[in-house]
Short mmCIF file of C-alpha atoms in Angstrom, two decimals:
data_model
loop_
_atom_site.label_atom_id
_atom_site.label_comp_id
_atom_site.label_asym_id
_atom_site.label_seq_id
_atom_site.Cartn_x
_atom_site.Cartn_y
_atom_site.Cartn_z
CA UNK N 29 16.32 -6.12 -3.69
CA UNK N 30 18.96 -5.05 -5.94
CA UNK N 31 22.71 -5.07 -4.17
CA UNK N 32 23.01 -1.12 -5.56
CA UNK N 33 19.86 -0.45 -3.06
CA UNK N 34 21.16 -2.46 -0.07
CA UNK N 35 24.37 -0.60 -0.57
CA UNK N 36 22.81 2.63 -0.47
CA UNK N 37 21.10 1.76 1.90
CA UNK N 38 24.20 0.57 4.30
CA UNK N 39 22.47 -2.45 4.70
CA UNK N 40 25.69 -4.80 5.25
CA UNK N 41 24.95 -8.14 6.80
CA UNK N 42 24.18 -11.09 4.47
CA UNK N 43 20.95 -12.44 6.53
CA UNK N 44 19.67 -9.35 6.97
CA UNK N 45 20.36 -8.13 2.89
CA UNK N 46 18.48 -11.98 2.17
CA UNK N 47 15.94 -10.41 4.37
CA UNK N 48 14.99 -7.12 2.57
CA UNK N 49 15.15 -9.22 -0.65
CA UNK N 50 12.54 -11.35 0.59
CA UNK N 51 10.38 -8.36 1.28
CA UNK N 52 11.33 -6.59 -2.32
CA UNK N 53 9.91 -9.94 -3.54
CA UNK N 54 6.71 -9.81 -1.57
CA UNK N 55 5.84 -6.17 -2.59
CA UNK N 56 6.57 -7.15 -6.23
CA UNK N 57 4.36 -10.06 -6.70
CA UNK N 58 1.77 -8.53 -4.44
CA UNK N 59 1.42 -4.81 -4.98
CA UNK N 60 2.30 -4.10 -8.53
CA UNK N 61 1.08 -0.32 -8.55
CA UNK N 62 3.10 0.44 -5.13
CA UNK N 63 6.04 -1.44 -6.30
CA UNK N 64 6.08 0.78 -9.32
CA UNK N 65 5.66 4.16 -7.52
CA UNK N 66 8.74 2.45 -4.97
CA UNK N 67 10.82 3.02 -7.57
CA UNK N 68 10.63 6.62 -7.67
CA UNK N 69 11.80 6.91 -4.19
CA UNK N 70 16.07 8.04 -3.35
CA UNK N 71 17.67 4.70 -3.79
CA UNK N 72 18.26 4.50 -0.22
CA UNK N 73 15.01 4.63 1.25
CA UNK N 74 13.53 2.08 -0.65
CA UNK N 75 14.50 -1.08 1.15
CA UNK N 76 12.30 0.43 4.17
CA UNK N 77 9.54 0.83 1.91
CA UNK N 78 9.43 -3.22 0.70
CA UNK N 79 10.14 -4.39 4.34
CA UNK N 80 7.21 -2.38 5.59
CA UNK N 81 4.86 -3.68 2.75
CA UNK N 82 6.38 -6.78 2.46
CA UNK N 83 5.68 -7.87 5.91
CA UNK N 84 1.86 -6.25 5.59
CA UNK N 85 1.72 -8.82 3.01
CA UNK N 86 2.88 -11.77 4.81
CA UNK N 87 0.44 -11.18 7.74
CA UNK N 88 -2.50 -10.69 4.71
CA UNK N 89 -1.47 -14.25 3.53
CA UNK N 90 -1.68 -15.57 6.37
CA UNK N 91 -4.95 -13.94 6.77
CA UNK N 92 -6.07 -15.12 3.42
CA UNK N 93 -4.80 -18.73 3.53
CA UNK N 94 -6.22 -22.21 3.70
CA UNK N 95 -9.96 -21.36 2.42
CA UNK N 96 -10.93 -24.66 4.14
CA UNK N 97 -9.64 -23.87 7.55
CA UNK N 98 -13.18 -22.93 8.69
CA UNK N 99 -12.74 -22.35 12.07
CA UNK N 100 -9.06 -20.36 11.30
CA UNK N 101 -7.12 -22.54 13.88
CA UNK N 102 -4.11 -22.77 11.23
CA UNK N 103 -4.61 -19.12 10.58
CA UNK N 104 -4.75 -18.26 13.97
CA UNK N 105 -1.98 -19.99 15.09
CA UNK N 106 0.09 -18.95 12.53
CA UNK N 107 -0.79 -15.47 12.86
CA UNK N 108 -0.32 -15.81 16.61
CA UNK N 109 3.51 -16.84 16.01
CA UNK N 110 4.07 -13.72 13.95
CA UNK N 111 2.70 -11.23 16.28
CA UNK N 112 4.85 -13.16 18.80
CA UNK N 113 7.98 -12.75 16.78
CA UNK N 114 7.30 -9.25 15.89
CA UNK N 115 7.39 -8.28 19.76
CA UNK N 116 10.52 -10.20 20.09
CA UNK N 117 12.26 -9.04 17.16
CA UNK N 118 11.36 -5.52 18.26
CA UNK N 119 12.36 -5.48 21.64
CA UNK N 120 15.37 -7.32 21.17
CA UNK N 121 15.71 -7.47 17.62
CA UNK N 122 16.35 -10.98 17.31
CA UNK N 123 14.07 -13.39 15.05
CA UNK N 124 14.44 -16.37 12.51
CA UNK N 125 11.83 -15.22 10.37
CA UNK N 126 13.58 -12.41 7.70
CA UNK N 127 10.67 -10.82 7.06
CA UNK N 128 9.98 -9.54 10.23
CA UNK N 129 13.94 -9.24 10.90
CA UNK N 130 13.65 -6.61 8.00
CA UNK N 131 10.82 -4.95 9.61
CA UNK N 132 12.83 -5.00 12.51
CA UNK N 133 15.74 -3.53 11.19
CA UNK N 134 13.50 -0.36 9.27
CA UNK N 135 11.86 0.17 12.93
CA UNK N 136 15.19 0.63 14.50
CA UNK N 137 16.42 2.84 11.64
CA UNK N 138 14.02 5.06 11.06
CA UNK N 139 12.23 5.20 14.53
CA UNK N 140 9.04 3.88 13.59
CA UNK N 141 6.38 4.00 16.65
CA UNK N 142 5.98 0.30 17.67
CA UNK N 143 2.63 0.95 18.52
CA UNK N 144 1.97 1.22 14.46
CA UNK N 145 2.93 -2.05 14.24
CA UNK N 146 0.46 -3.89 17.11
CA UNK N 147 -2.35 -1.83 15.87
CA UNK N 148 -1.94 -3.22 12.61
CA UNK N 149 -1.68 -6.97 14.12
CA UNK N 150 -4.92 -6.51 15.97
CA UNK N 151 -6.75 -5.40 12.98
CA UNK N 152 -4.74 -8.84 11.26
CA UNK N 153 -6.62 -10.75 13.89
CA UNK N 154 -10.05 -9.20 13.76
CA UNK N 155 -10.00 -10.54 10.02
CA UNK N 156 -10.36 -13.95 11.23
CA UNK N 157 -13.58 -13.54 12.87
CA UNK N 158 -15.19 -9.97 11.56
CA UNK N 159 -16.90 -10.66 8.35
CA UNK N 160 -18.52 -7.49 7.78
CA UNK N 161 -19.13 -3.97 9.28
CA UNK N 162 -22.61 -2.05 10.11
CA UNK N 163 -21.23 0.82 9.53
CA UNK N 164 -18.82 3.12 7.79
CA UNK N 165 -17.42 4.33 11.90
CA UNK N 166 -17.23 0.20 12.14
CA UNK N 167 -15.29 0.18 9.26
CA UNK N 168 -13.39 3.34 9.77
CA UNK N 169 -12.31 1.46 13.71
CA UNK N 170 -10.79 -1.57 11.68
CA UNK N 171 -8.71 0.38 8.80
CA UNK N 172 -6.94 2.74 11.71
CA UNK N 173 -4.96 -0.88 12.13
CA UNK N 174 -5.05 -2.62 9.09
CA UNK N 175 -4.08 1.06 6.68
CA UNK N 176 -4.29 5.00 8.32
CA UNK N 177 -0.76 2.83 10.57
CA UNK N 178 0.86 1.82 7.20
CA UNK N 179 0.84 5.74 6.13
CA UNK N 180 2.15 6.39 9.56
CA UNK N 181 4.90 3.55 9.36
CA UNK N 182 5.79 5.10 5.99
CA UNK N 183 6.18 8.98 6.79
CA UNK N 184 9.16 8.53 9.13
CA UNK N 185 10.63 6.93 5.52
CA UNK N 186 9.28 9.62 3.56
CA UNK N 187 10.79 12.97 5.47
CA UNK N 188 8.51 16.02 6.29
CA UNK N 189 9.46 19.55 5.69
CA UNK N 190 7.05 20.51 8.55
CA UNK N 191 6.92 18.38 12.15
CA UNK N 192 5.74 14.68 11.67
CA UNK N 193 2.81 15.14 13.38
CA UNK N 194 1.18 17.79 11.12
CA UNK N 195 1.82 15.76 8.35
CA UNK N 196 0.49 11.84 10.04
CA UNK N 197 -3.63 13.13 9.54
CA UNK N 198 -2.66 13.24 5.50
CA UNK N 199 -0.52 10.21 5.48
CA UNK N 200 -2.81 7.62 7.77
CA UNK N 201 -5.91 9.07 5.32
CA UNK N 202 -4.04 8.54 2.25
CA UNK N 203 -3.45 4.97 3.61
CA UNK N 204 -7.14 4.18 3.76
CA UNK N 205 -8.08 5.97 0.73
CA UNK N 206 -6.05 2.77 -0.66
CA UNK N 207 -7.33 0.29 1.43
CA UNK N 208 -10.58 1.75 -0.02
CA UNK N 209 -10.24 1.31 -3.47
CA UNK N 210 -8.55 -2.41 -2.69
CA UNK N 211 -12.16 -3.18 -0.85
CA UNK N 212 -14.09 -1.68 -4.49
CA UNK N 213 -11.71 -3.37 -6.62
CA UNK N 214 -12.36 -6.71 -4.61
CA UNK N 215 -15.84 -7.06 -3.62
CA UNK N 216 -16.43 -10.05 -5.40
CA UNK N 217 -12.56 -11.46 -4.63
CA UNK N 218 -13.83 -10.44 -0.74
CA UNK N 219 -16.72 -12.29 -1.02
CA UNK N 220 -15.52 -15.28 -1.66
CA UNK N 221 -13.41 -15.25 1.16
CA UNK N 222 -16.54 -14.58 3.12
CA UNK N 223 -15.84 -10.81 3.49
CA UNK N 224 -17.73 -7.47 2.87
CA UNK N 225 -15.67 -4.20 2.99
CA UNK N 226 -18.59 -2.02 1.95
CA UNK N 227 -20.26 -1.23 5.38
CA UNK N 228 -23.90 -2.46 5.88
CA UNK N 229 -26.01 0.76 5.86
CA UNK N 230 -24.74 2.14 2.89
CA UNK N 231 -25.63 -1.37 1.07
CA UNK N 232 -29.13 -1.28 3.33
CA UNK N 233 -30.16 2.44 1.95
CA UNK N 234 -30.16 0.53 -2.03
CA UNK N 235 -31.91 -2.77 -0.85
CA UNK N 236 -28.83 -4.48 -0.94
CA UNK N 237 -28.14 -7.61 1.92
CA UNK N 238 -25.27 -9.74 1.33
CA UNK N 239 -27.67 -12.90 -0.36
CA UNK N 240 -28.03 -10.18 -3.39
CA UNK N 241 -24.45 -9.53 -3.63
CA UNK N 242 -23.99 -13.50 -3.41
CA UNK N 243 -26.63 -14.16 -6.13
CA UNK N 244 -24.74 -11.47 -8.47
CA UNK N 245 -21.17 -13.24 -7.78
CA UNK N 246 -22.51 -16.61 -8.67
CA UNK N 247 -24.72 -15.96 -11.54
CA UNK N 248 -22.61 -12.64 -13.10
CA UNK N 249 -25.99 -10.95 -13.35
CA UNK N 250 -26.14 -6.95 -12.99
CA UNK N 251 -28.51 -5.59 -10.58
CA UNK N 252 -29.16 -1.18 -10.67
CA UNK N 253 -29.13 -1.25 -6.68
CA UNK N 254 -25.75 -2.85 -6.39
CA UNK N 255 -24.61 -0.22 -9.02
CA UNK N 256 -26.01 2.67 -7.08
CA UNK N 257 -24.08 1.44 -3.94
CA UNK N 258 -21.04 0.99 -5.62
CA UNK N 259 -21.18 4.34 -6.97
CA UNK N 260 -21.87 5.46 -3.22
CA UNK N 261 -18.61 3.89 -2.17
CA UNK N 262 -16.84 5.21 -4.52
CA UNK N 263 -17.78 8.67 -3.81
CA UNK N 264 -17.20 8.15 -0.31
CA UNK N 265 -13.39 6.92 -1.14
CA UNK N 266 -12.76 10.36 -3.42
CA UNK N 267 -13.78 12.21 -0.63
CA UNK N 268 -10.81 10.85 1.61
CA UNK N 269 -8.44 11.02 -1.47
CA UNK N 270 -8.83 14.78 -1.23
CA UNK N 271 -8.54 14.71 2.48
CA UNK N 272 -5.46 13.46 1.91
CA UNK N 273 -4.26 15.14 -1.21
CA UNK N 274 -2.62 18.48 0.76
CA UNK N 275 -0.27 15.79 3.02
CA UNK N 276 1.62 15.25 -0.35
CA UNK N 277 3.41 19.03 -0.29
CA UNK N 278 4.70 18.45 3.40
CA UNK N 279 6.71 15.33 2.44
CA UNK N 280 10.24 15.86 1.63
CA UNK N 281 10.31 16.68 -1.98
CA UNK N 282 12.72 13.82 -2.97
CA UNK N 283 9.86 11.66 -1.97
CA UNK N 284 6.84 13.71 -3.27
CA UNK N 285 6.75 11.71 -6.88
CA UNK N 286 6.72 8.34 -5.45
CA UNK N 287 3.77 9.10 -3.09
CA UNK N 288 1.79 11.10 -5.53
CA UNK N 289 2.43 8.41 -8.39
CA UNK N 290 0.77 5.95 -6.19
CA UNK N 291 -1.93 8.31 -5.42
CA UNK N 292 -2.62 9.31 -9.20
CA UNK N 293 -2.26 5.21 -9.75
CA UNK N 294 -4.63 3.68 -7.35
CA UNK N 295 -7.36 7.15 -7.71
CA UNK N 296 -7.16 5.75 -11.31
CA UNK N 297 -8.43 2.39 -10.00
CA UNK N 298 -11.65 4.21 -9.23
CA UNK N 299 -11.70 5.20 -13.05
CA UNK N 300 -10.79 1.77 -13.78
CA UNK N 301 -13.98 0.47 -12.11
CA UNK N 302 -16.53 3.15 -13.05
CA UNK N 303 -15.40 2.43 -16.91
CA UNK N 304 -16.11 -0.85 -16.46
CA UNK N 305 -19.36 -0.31 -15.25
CA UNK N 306 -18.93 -1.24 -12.19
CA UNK N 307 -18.57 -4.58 -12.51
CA UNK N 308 -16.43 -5.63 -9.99
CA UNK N 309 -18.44 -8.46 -8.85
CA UNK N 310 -17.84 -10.17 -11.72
CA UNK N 311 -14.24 -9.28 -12.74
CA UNK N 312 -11.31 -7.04 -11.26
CA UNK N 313 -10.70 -3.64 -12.56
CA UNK N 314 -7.24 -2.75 -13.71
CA UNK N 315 -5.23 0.30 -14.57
CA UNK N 316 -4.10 -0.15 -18.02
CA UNK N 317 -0.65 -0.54 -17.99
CA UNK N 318 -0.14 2.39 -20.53
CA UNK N 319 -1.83 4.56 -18.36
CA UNK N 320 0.49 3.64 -15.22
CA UNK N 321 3.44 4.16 -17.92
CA UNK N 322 2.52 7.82 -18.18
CA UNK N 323 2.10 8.63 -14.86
CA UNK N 324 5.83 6.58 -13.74
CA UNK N 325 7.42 8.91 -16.20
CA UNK N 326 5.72 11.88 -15.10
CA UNK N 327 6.93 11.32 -11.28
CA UNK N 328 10.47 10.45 -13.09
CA UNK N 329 10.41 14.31 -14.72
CA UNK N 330 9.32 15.66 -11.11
CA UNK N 331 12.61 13.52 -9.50
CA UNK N 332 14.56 15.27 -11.64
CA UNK N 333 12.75 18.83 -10.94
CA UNK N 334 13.20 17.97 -7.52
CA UNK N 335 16.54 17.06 -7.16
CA UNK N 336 18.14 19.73 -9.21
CA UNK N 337 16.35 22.32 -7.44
CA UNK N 338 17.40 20.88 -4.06
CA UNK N 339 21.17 19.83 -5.44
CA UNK N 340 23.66 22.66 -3.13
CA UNK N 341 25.10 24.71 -5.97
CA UNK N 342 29.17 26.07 -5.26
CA UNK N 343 28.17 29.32 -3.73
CA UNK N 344 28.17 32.20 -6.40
CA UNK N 345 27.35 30.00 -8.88
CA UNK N 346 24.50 30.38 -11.18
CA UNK N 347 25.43 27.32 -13.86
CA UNK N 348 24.49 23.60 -14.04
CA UNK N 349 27.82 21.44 -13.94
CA UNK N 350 28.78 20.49 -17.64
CA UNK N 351 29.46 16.87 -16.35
CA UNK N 352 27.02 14.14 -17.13
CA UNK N 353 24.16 14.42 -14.73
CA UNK N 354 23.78 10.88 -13.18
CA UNK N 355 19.96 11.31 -12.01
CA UNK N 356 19.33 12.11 -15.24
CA UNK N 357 21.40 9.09 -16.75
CA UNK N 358 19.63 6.83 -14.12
CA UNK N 359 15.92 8.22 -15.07
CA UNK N 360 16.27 7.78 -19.23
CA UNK N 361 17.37 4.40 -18.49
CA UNK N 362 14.62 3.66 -15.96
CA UNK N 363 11.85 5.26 -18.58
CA UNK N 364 13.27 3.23 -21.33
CA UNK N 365 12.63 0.25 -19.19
CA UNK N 366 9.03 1.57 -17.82
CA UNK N 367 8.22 2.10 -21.86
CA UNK N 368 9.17 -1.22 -22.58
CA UNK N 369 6.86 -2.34 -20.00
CA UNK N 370 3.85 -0.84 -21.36
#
């Protein structure tokens, strides 16, 4: 966390500024393509943004950790202590762990439904025991808690021009559309963490159990019925990408390029894997990074659309200011560095 966002942000006290830097960290290392569309976002708001996904991170680690811990006692436990300090921090907002003080501290600010929160930590839990789903409803049931709730942590953040609860359909399906494309990008990642994401029927109706998927991951032999369901998946997770698509226009429109960045950027995941012929069982997709270049500069040209047109004018006036613009001084410099990057 830069001290020019906590600033903005009013975020004042040293423990808690450590705190949102710890998350800014987390969301960095973890979440490359939503860190970059973060960036987009008013300076302000994006501290919010890196303690919500920062903290979704820690609880996946902990999810994800200590391979050999077959029965998950460690991973229990440890998950069991977070959910624990999350309901203290919340109701009294006093923890020592700063992630969840940071998450905390965006609750109380912005509002944030508690409940989003819980739901999210039971679906953290079910991880330890559910290893796969029967169905795409089955699935649907376990990504209300463990993505739809991250969209509706994040609108509050965000702004709506209309009332929040027109716009929290759109956001929670935008937030599995990701959670989507993470389970086709990792199928073979998933696997051998002793996961499948892609529900049961729809790998039934191509002949597919999960010994077949198994015998792909271990040999890296191709197989035309794992193809065919991957395709299937894929078509299912466009499908809720344009569900979701209209929810972008009812955001504020300060926030509009950072959310549709990320949804150009992870659809282009999907592009990502189909080009690689679906291979995902035997390597992970990526977005090349000049293609998530282009589309950061294109949602840096819409945040300065965006902001002129909603910058008050002195009344009667019909004339830019003559003065150096600093949006636009603060968007060449940040495409400059986003070029550099590619």
């Amino acid at each position: 966390m830069t001290a020019r966002e906590l600033d903005a942000a009013d975020i004042t006290d040293p423990a808690l500024r450590h705190a949102y830097t710890r998350c800014r960290k987390l969301n960095a290392r973890h979440g490359k393509t939503y860190f970059l569309a973060t960036r987009l976002l008013p300076i302000e708001r994006r501290p919010a943004v890196h303690a919500l996904y920062g903290f979704a991170r820690w609880a996946d680690d902990i999810v994800d950790a200590r391979a050999d811990d077959i029965n998950g006692i460690e991973r229990s436990t440890a998950l069991q202590e977070l959910a624990t300090s999350l309901q203290r921090s919340l109701s009294t907002g006093h923890t020592t762990e700063p992630v969840v003080r940071a998450l905390a501290d965006t609750a109380h600010r912005y509002a944030i439904d508690r409940r989003h929160f819980e739901d999210f930590m039971t679906a953290m839990f079910d991880d330890l025991t559910i290893t796969d789903y029967p169905t795409y409803a089955d699935l649907r049931r376990y990504m209300h808690g463990s993505a739809a709730v991250i969209g509706l942590q994040m609108l509050p953040v965000l702004g709506t021009i209309v009332p929040r609860a027109e716009a929290e359909p759109y956001a929670a399906d935008l937030g599995v559309a990701f959670q989507l494309t993470n389970f086709l990008r990792d199928v073979g990642e998933d696997l051998d963490r002793g996961r499948v994401y892609i529900p049961a029927d729809l790998l039934n109706a191509h002949g597919i159990d999960r010994d077949l998927l198994q015998w792909s991951r271990d040999t890296g032999c191709r197989d035309l019925r794992i193809t065919q369901a991957l395709k299937a998946f894929e078509a299912l997770t466009r499908g809720i990408y344009r569900q979701a698509a209209p929810g972008i226009a009812l955001l504020d429109p300060v926030a509009r390029p950072c959310i549709r960045t990320a949804f150009v950027l992870y659809s282009g995941i999907l592009d990502a894997v189909a080009a690689d012929g679906y291979s995902v069982l035997q390597r992970r997709a990526q977005v090349p990074r000049r293609r998530r270049a282009v589309v950061a500069l294109d949602g840096l040209a819409r945040i300065v659309h965006a902001r002129i047109r909603h910058r008050a004018a002195p009344p009667g006036s019909t004339c830019l200011p003559h003065s150096p613009d600093p949006v636009s001084t603060h968007v060449r410099s940040t495409a400059t560095r986003i070029r550099g990057a590619a």
